[in-house]
mmCIF file of the C-alpha atoms, coordinates in Angstrom:
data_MODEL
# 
_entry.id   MODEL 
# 
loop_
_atom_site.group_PDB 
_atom_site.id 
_atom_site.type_symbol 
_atom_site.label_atom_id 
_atom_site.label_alt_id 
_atom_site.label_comp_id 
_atom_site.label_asym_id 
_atom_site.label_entity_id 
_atom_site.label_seq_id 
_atom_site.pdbx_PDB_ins_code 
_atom_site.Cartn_x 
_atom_site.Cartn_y 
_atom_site.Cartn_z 
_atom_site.occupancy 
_atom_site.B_iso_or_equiv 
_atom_site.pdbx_formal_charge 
_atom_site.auth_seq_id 
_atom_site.auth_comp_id 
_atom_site.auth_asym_id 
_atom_site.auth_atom_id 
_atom_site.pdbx_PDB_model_num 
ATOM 1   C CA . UNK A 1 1   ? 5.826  9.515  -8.929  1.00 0.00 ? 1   UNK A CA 1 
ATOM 2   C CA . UNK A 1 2   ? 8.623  7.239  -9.607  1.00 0.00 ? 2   UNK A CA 1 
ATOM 3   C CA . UNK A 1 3   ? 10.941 7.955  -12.880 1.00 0.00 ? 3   UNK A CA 1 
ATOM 4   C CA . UNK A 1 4   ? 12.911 4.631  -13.684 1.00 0.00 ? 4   UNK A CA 1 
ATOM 5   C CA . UNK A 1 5   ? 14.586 2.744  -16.317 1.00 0.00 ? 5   UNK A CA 1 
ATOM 6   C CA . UNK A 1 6   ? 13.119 -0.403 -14.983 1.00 0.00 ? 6   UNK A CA 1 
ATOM 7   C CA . UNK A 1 7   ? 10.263 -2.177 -16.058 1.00 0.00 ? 7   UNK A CA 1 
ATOM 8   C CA . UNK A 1 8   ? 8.561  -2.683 -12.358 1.00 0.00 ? 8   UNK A CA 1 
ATOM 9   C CA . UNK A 1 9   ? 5.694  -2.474 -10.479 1.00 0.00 ? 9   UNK A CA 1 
ATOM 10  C CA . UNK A 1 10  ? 6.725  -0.431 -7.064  1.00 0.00 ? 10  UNK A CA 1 
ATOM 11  C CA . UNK A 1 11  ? 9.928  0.831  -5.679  1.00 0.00 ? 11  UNK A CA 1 
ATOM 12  C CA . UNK A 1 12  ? 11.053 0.368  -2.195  1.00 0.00 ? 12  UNK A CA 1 
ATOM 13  C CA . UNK A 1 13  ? 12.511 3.528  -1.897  1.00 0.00 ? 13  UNK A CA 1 
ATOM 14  C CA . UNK A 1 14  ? 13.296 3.165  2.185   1.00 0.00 ? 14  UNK A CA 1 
ATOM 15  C CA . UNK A 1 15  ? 15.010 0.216  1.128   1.00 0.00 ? 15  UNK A CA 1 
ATOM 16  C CA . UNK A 1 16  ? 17.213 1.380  -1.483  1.00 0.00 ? 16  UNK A CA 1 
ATOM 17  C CA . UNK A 1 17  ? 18.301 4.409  0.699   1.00 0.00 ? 17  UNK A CA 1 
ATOM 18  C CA . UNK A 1 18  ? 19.049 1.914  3.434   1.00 0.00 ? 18  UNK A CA 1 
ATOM 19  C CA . UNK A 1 19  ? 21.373 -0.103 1.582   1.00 0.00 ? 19  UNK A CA 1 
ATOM 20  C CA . UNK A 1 20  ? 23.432 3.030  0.320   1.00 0.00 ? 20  UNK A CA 1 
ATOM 21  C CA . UNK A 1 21  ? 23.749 3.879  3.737   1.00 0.00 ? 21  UNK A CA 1 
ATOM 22  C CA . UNK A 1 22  ? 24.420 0.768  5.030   1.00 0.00 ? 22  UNK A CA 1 
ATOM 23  C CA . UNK A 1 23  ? 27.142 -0.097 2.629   1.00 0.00 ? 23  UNK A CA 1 
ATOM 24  C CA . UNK A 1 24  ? 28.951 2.932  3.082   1.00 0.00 ? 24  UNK A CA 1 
ATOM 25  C CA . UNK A 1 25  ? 27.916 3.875  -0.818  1.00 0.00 ? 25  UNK A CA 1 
ATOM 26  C CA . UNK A 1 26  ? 25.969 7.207  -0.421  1.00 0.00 ? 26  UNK A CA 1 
ATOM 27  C CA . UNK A 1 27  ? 28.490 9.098  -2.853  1.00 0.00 ? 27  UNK A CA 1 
ATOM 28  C CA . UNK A 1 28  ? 25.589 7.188  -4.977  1.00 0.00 ? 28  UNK A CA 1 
ATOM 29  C CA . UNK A 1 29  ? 22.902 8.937  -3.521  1.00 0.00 ? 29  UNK A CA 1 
ATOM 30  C CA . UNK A 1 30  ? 21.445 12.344 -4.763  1.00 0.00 ? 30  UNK A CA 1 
ATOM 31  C CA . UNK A 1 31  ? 18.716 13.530 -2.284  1.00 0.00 ? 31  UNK A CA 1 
ATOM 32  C CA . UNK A 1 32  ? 16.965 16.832 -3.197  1.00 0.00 ? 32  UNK A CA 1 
ATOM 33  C CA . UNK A 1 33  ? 14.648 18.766 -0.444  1.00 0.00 ? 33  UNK A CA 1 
ATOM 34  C CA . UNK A 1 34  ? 12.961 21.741 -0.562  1.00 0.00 ? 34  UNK A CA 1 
ATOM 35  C CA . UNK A 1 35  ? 14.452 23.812 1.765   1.00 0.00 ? 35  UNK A CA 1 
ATOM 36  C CA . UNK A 1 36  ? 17.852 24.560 3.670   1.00 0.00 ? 36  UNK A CA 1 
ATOM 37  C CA . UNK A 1 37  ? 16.833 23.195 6.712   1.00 0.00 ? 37  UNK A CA 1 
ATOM 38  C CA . UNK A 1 38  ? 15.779 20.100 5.226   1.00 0.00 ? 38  UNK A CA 1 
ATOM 39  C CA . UNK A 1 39  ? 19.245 19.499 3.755   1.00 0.00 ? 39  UNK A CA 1 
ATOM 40  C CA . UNK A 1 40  ? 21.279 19.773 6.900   1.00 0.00 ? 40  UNK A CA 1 
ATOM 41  C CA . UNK A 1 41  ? 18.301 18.273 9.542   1.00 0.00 ? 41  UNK A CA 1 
ATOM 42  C CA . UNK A 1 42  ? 18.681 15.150 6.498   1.00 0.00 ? 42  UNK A CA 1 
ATOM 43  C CA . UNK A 1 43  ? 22.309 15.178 6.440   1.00 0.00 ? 43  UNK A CA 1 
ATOM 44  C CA . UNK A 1 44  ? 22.787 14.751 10.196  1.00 0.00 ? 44  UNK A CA 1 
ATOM 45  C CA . UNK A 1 45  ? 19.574 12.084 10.301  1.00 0.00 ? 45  UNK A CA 1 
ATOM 46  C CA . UNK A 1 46  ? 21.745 10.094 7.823   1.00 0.00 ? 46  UNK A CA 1 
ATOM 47  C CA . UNK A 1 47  ? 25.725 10.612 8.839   1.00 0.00 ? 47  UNK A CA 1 
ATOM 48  C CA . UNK A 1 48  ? 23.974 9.366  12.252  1.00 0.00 ? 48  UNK A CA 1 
ATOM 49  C CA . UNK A 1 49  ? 22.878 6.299  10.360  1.00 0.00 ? 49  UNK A CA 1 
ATOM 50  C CA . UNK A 1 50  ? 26.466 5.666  8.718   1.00 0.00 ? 50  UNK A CA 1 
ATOM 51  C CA . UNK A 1 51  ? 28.340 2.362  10.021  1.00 0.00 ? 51  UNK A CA 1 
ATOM 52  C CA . UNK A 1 52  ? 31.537 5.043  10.921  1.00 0.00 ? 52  UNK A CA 1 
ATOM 53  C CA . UNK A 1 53  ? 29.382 7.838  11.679  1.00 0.00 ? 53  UNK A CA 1 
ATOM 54  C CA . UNK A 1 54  ? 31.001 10.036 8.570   1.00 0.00 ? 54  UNK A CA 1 
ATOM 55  C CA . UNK A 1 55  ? 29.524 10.859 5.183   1.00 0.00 ? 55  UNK A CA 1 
ATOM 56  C CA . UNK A 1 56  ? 32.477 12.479 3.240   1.00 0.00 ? 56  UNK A CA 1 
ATOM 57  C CA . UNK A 1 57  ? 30.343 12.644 0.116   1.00 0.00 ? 57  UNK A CA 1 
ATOM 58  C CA . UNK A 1 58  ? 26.896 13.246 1.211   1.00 0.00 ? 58  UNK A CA 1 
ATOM 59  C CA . UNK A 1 59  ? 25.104 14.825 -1.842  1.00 0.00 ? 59  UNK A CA 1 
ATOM 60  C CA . UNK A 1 60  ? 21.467 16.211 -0.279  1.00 0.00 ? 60  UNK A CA 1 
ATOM 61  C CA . UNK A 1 61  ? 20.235 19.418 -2.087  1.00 0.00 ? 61  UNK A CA 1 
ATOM 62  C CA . UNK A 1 62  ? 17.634 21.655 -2.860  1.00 0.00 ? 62  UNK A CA 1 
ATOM 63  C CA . UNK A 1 63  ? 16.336 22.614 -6.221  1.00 0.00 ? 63  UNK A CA 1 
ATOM 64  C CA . UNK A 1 64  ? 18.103 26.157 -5.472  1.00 0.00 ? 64  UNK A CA 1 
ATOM 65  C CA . UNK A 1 65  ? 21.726 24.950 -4.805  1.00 0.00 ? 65  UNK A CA 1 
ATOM 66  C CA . UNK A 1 66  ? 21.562 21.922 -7.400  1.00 0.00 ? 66  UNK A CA 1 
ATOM 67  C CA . UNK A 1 67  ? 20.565 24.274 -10.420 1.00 0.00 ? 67  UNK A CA 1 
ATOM 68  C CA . UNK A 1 68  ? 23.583 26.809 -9.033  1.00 0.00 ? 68  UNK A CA 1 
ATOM 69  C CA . UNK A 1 69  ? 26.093 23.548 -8.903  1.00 0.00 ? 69  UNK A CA 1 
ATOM 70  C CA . UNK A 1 70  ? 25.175 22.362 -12.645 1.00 0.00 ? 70  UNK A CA 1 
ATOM 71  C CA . UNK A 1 71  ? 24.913 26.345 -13.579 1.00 0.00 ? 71  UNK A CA 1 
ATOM 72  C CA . UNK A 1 72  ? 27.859 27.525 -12.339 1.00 0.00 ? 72  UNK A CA 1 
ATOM 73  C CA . UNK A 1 73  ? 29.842 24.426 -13.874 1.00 0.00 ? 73  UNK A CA 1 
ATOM 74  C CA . UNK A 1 74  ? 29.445 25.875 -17.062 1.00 0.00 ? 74  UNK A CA 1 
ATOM 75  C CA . UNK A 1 75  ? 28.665 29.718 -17.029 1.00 0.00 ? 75  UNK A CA 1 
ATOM 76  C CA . UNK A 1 76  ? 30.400 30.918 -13.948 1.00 0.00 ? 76  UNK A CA 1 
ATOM 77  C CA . UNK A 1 77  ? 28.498 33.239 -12.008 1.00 0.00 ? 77  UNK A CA 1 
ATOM 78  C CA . UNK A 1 78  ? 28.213 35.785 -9.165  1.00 0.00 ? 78  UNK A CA 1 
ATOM 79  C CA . UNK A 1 79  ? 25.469 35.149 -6.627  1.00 0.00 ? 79  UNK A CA 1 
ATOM 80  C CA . UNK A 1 80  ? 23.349 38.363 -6.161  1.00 0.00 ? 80  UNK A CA 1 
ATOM 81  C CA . UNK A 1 81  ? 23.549 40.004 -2.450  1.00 0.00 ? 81  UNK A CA 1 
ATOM 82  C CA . UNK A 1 82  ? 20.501 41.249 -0.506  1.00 0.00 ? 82  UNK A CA 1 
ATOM 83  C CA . UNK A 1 83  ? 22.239 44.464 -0.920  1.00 0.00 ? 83  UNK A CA 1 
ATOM 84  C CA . UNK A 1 84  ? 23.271 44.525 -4.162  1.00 0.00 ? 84  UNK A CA 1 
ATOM 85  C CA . UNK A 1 85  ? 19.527 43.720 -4.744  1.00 0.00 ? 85  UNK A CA 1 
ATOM 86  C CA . UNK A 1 86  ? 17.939 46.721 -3.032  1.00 0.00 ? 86  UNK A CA 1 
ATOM 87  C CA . UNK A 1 87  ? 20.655 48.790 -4.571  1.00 0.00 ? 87  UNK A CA 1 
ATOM 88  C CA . UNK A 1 88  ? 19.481 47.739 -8.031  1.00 0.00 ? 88  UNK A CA 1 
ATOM 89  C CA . UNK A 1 89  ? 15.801 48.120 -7.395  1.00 0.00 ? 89  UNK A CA 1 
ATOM 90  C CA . UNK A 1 90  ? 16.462 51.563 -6.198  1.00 0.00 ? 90  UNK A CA 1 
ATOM 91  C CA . UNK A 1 91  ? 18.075 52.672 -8.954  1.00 0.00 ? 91  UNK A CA 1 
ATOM 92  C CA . UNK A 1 92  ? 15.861 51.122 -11.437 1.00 0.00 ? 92  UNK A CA 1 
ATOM 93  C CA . UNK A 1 93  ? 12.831 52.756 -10.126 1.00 0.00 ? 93  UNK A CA 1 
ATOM 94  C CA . UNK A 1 94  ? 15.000 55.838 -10.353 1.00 0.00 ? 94  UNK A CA 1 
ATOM 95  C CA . UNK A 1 95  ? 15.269 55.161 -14.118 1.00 0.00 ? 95  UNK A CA 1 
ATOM 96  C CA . UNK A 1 96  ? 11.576 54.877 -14.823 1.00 0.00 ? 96  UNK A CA 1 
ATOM 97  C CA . UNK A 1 97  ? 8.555  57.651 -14.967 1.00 0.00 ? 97  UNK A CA 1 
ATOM 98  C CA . UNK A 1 98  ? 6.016  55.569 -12.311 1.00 0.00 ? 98  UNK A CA 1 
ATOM 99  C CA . UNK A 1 99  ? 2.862  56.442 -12.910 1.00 0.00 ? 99  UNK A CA 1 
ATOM 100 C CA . UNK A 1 100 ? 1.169  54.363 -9.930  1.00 0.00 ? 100 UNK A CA 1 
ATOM 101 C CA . UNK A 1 101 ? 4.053  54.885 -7.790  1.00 0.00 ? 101 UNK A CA 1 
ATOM 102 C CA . UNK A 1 102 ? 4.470  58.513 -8.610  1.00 0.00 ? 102 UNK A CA 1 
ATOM 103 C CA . UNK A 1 103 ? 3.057  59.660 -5.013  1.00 0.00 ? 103 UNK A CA 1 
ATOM 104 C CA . UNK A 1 104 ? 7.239  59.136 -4.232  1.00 0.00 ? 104 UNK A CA 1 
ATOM 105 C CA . UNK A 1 105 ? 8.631  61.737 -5.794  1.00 0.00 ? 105 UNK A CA 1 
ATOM 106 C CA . UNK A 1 106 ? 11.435 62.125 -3.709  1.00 0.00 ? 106 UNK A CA 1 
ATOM 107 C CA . UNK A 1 107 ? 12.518 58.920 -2.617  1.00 0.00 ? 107 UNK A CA 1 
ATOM 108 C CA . UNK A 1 108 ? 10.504 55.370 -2.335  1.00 0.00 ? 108 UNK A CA 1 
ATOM 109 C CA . UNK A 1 109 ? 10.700 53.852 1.253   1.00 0.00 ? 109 UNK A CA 1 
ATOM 110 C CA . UNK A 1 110 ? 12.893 51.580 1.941   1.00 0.00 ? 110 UNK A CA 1 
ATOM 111 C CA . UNK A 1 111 ? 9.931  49.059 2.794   1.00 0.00 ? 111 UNK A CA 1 
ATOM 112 C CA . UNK A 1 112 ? 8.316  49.901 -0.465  1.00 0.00 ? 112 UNK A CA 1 
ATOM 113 C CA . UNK A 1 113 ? 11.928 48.677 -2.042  1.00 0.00 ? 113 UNK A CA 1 
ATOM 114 C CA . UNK A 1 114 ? 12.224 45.545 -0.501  1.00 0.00 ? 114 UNK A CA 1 
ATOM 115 C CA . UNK A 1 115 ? 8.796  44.468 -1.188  1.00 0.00 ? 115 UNK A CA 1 
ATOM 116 C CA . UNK A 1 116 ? 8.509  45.286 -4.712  1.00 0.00 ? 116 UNK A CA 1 
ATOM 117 C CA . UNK A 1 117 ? 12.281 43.226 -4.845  1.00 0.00 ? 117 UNK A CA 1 
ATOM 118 C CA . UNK A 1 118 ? 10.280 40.205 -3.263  1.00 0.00 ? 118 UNK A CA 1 
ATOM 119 C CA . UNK A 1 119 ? 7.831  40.503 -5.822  1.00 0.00 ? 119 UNK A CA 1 
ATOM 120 C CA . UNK A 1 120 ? 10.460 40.417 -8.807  1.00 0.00 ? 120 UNK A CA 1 
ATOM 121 C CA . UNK A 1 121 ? 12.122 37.730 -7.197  1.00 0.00 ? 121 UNK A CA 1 
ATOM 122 C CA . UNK A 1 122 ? 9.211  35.483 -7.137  1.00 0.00 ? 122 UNK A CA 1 
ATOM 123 C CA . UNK A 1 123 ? 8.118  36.771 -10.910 1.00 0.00 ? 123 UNK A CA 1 
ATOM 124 C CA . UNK A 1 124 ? 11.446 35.447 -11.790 1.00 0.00 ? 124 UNK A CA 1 
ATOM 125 C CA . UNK A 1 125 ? 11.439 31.985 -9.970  1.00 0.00 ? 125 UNK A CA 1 
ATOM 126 C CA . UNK A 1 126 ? 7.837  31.543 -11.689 1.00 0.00 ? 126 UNK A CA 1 
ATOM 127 C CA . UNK A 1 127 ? 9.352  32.190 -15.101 1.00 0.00 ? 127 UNK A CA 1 
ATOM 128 C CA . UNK A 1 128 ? 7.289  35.324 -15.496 1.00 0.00 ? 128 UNK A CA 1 
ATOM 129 C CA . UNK A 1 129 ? 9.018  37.982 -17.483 1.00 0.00 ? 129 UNK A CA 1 
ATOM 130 C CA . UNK A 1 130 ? 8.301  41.537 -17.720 1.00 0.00 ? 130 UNK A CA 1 
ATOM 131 C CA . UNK A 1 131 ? 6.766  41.152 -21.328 1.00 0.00 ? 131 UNK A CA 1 
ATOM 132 C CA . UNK A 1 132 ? 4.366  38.618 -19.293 1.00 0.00 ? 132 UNK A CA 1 
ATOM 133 C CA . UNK A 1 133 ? 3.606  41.047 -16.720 1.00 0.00 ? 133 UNK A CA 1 
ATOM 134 C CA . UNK A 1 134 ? 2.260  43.663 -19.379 1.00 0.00 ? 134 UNK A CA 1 
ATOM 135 C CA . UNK A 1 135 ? 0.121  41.346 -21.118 1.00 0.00 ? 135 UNK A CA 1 
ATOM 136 C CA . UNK A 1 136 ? -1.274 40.614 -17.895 1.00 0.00 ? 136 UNK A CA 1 
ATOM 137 C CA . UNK A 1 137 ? -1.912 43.826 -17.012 1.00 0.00 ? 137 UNK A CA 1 
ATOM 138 C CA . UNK A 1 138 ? -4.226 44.581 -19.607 1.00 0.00 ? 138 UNK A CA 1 
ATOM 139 C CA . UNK A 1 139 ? -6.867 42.450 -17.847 1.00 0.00 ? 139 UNK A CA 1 
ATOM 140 C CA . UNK A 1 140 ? -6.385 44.620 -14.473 1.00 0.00 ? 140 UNK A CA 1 
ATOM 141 C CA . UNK A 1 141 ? -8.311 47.341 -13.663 1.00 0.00 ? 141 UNK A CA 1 
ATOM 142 C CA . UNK A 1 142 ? -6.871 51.080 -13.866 1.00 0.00 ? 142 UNK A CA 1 
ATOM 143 C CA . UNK A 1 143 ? -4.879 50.939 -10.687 1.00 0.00 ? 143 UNK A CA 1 
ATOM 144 C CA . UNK A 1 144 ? -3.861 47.850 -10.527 1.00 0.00 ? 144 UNK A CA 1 
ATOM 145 C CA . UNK A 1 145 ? -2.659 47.681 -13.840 1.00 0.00 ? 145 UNK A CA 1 
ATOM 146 C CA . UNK A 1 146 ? -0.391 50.786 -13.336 1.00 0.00 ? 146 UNK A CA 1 
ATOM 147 C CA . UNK A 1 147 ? 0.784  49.469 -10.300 1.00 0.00 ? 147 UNK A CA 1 
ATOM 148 C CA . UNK A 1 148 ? 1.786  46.340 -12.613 1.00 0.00 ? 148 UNK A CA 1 
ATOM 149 C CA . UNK A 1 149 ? 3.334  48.267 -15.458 1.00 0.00 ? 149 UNK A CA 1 
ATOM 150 C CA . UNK A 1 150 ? 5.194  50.522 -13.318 1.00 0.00 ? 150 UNK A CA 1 
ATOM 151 C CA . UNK A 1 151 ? 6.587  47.137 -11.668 1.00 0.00 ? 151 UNK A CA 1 
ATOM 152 C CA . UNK A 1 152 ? 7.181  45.444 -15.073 1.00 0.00 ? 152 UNK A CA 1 
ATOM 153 C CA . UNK A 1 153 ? 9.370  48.835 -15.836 1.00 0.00 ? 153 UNK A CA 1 
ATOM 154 C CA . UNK A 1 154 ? 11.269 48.140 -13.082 1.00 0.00 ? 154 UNK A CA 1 
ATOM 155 C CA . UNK A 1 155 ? 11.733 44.267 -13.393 1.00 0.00 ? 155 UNK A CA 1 
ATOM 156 C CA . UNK A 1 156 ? 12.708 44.761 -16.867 1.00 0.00 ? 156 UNK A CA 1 
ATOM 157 C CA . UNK A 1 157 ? 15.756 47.884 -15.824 1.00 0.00 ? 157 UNK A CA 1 
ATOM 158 C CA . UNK A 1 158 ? 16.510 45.655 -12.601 1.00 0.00 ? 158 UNK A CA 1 
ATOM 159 C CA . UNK A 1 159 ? 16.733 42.277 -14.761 1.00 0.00 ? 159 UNK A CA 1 
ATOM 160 C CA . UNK A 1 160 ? 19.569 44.112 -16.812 1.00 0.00 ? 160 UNK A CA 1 
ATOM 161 C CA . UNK A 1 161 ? 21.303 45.470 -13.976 1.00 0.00 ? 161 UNK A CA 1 
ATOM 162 C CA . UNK A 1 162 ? 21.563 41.783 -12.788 1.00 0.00 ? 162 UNK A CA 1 
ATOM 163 C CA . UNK A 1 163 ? 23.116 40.623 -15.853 1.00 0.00 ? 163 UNK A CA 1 
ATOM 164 C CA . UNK A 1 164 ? 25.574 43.320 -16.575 1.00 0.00 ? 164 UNK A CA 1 
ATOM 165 C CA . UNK A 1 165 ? 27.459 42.003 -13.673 1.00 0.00 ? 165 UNK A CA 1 
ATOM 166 C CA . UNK A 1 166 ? 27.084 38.493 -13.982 1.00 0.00 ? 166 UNK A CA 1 
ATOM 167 C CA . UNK A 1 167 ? 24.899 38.425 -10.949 1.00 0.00 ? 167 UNK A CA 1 
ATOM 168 C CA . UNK A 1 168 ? 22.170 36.268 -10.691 1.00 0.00 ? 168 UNK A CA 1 
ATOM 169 C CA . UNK A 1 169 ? 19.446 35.433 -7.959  1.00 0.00 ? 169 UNK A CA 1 
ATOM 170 C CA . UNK A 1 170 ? 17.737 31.347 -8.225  1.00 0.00 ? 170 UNK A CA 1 
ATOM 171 C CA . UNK A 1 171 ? 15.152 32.939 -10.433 1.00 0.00 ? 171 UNK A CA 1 
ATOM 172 C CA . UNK A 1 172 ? 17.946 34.021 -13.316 1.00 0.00 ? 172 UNK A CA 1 
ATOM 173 C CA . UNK A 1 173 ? 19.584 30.769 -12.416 1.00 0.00 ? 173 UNK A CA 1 
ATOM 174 C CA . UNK A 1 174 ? 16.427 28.867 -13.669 1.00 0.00 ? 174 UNK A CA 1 
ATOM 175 C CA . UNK A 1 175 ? 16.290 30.981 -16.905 1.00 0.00 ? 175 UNK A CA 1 
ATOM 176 C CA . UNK A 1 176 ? 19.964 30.243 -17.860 1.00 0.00 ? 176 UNK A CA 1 
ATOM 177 C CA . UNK A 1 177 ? 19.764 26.456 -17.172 1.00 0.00 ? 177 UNK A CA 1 
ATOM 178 C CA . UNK A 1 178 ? 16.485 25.666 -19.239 1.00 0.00 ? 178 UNK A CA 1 
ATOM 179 C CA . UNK A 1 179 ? 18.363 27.449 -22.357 1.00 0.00 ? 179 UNK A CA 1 
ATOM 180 C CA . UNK A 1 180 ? 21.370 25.018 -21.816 1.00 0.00 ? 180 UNK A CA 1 
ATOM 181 C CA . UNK A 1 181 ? 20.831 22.191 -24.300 1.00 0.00 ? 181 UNK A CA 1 
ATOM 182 C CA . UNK A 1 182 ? 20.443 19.087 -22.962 1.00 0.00 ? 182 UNK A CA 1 
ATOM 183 C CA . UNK A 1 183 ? 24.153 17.591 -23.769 1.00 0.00 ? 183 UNK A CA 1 
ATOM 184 C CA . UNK A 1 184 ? 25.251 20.673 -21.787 1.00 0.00 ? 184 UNK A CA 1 
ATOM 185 C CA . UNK A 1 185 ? 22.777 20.162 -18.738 1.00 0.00 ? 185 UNK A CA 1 
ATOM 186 C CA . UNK A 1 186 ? 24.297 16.358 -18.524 1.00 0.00 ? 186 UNK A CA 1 
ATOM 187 C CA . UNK A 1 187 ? 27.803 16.818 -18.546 1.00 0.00 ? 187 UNK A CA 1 
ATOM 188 C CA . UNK A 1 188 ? 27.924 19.845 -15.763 1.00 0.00 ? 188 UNK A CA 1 
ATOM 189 C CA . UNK A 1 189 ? 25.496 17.232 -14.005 1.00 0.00 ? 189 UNK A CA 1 
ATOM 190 C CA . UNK A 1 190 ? 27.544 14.046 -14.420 1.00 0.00 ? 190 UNK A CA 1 
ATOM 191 C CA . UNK A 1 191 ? 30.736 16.248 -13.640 1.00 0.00 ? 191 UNK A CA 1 
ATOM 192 C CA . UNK A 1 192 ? 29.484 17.068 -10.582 1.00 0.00 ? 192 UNK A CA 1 
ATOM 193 C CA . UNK A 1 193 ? 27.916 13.694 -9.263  1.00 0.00 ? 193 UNK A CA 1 
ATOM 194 C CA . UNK A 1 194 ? 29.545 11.443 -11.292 1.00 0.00 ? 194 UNK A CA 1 
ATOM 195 C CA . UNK A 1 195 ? 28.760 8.387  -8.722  1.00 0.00 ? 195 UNK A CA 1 
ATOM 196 C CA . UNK A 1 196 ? 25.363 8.660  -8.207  1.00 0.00 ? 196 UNK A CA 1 
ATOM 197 C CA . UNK A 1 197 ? 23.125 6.625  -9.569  1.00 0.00 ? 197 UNK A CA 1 
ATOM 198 C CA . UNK A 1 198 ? 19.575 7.024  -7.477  1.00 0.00 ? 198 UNK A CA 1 
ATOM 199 C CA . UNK A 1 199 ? 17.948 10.548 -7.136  1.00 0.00 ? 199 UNK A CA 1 
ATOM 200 C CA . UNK A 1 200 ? 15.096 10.990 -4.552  1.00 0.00 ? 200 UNK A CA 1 
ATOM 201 C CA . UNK A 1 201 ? 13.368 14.228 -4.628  1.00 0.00 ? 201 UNK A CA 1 
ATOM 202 C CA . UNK A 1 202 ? 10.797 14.089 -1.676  1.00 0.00 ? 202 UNK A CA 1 
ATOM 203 C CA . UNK A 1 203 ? 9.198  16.708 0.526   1.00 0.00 ? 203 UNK A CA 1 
ATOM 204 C CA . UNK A 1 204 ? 7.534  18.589 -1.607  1.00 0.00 ? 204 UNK A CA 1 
ATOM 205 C CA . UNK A 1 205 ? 3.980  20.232 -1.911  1.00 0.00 ? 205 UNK A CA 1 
ATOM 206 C CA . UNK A 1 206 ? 4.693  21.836 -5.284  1.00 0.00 ? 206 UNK A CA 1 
ATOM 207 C CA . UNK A 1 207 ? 7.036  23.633 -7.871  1.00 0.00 ? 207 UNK A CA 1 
ATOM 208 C CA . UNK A 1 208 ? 7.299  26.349 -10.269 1.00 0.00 ? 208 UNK A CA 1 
ATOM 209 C CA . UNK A 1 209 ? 6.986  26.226 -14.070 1.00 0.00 ? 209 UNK A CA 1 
ATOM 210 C CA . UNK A 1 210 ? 11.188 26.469 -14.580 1.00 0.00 ? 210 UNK A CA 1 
ATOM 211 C CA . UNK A 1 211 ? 11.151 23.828 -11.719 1.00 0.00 ? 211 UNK A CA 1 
ATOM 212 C CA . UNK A 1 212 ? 9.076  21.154 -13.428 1.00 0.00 ? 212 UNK A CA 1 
ATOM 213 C CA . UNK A 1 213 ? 11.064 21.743 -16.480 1.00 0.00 ? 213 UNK A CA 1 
ATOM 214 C CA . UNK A 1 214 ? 14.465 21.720 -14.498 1.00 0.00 ? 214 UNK A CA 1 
# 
């Protein structure tokens, strides 16, 4: 799909990326990719393409680091560590009476931790809340729906822990920049790449909800 101002038939994307880089005017170019890899295996591909073989103001991004950029332009933030993470999913299930994770009464495996983290994670990047994951779990059967609620307890304590210290993982990041206003969301944007004037998003197979909307 092609988003443009102009009234026209087809856009010759190749060719307007070619004449950026060939007239040394990529600081107008805003490439977004959906991974990390993508970003720097694109960024050499193109700095190889420059007429003086340097790209000073290369702007190639994925939907994680762009929402960060704009995010962290206006609400400064702290980005959340693997083991900060753990740390707070530990303590949150600590917090809660688990009914379908009871069997660890002790102490949950470390394993157990980092998978139920994983899950959260990709809750949040979906847009699915806690409250979500309840309603949801009505429709489950007995023990998958306690393994839900018991993980919707712990979303909900970990989600909080997150915030308290300004902490955030892409998924929060998502949340916080679709309830920006739209005045907001263009400034931090336009303060940040304030010469470009083509985006290309390519390479990808899908997106989230909070990505669509992003």
């Amino acid at each position: 799909m092609i988003l443009t101002k102009s009234n026209i038939e087809k856009v010759d994307l190749d060719f307007l990326i070619n004449e950026k880089i060939k007239n040394n005017r990529v600081n107008e170019l805003l490439i977004i990719v959906p991974t990390n890899r993508k970003v720097r295996n694109l960024k050499k591909e193109i700095i190889s393409l420059m007429p003086n073989r340097a790209a000073l103001e290369l702007n190639i991004e994925t939907l994680g680091t762009i929402s960060t950029k704009i995010l962290n332009r206006i609400q400064p933030f702290r980005q959340l560590s693997e083991a900060a993470s753990i740390i707070f999913i530990k303590q949150s299930f600590a917090e809660i009476k688990p009914k379908y994770f009871s069997v660890y009464k002790n102490e949950i495996p470390f394993g157990t931790l980092d998978r139920i983290k994983n899950v959260i994670s990709e809750y949040k990047r979906h847009g699915i809340t806690p409250e979500h994951l309840r309603e949801e779990a009505e429709k489950l059967e007995r023990s998958e729906k306690l393994k839900a609620l018991d993980i919707a307890d712990i979303y909900e304590k970990y989600f909080h822990k997150c915030f308290s210290i300004n902490a955030y993982e892409i998924g929060d990041v998502y949340k916080l920049l679709l309830e920006l206003n739209e005045k907001q969301f263009e400034e931090s944007f336009s303060s940040i790449y304030s010469d470009v004037n083509l985006i290309v998003i390519n390479g990808f197979n899908e997106f989230t909800k909070p990505e669509i909307k992003i």
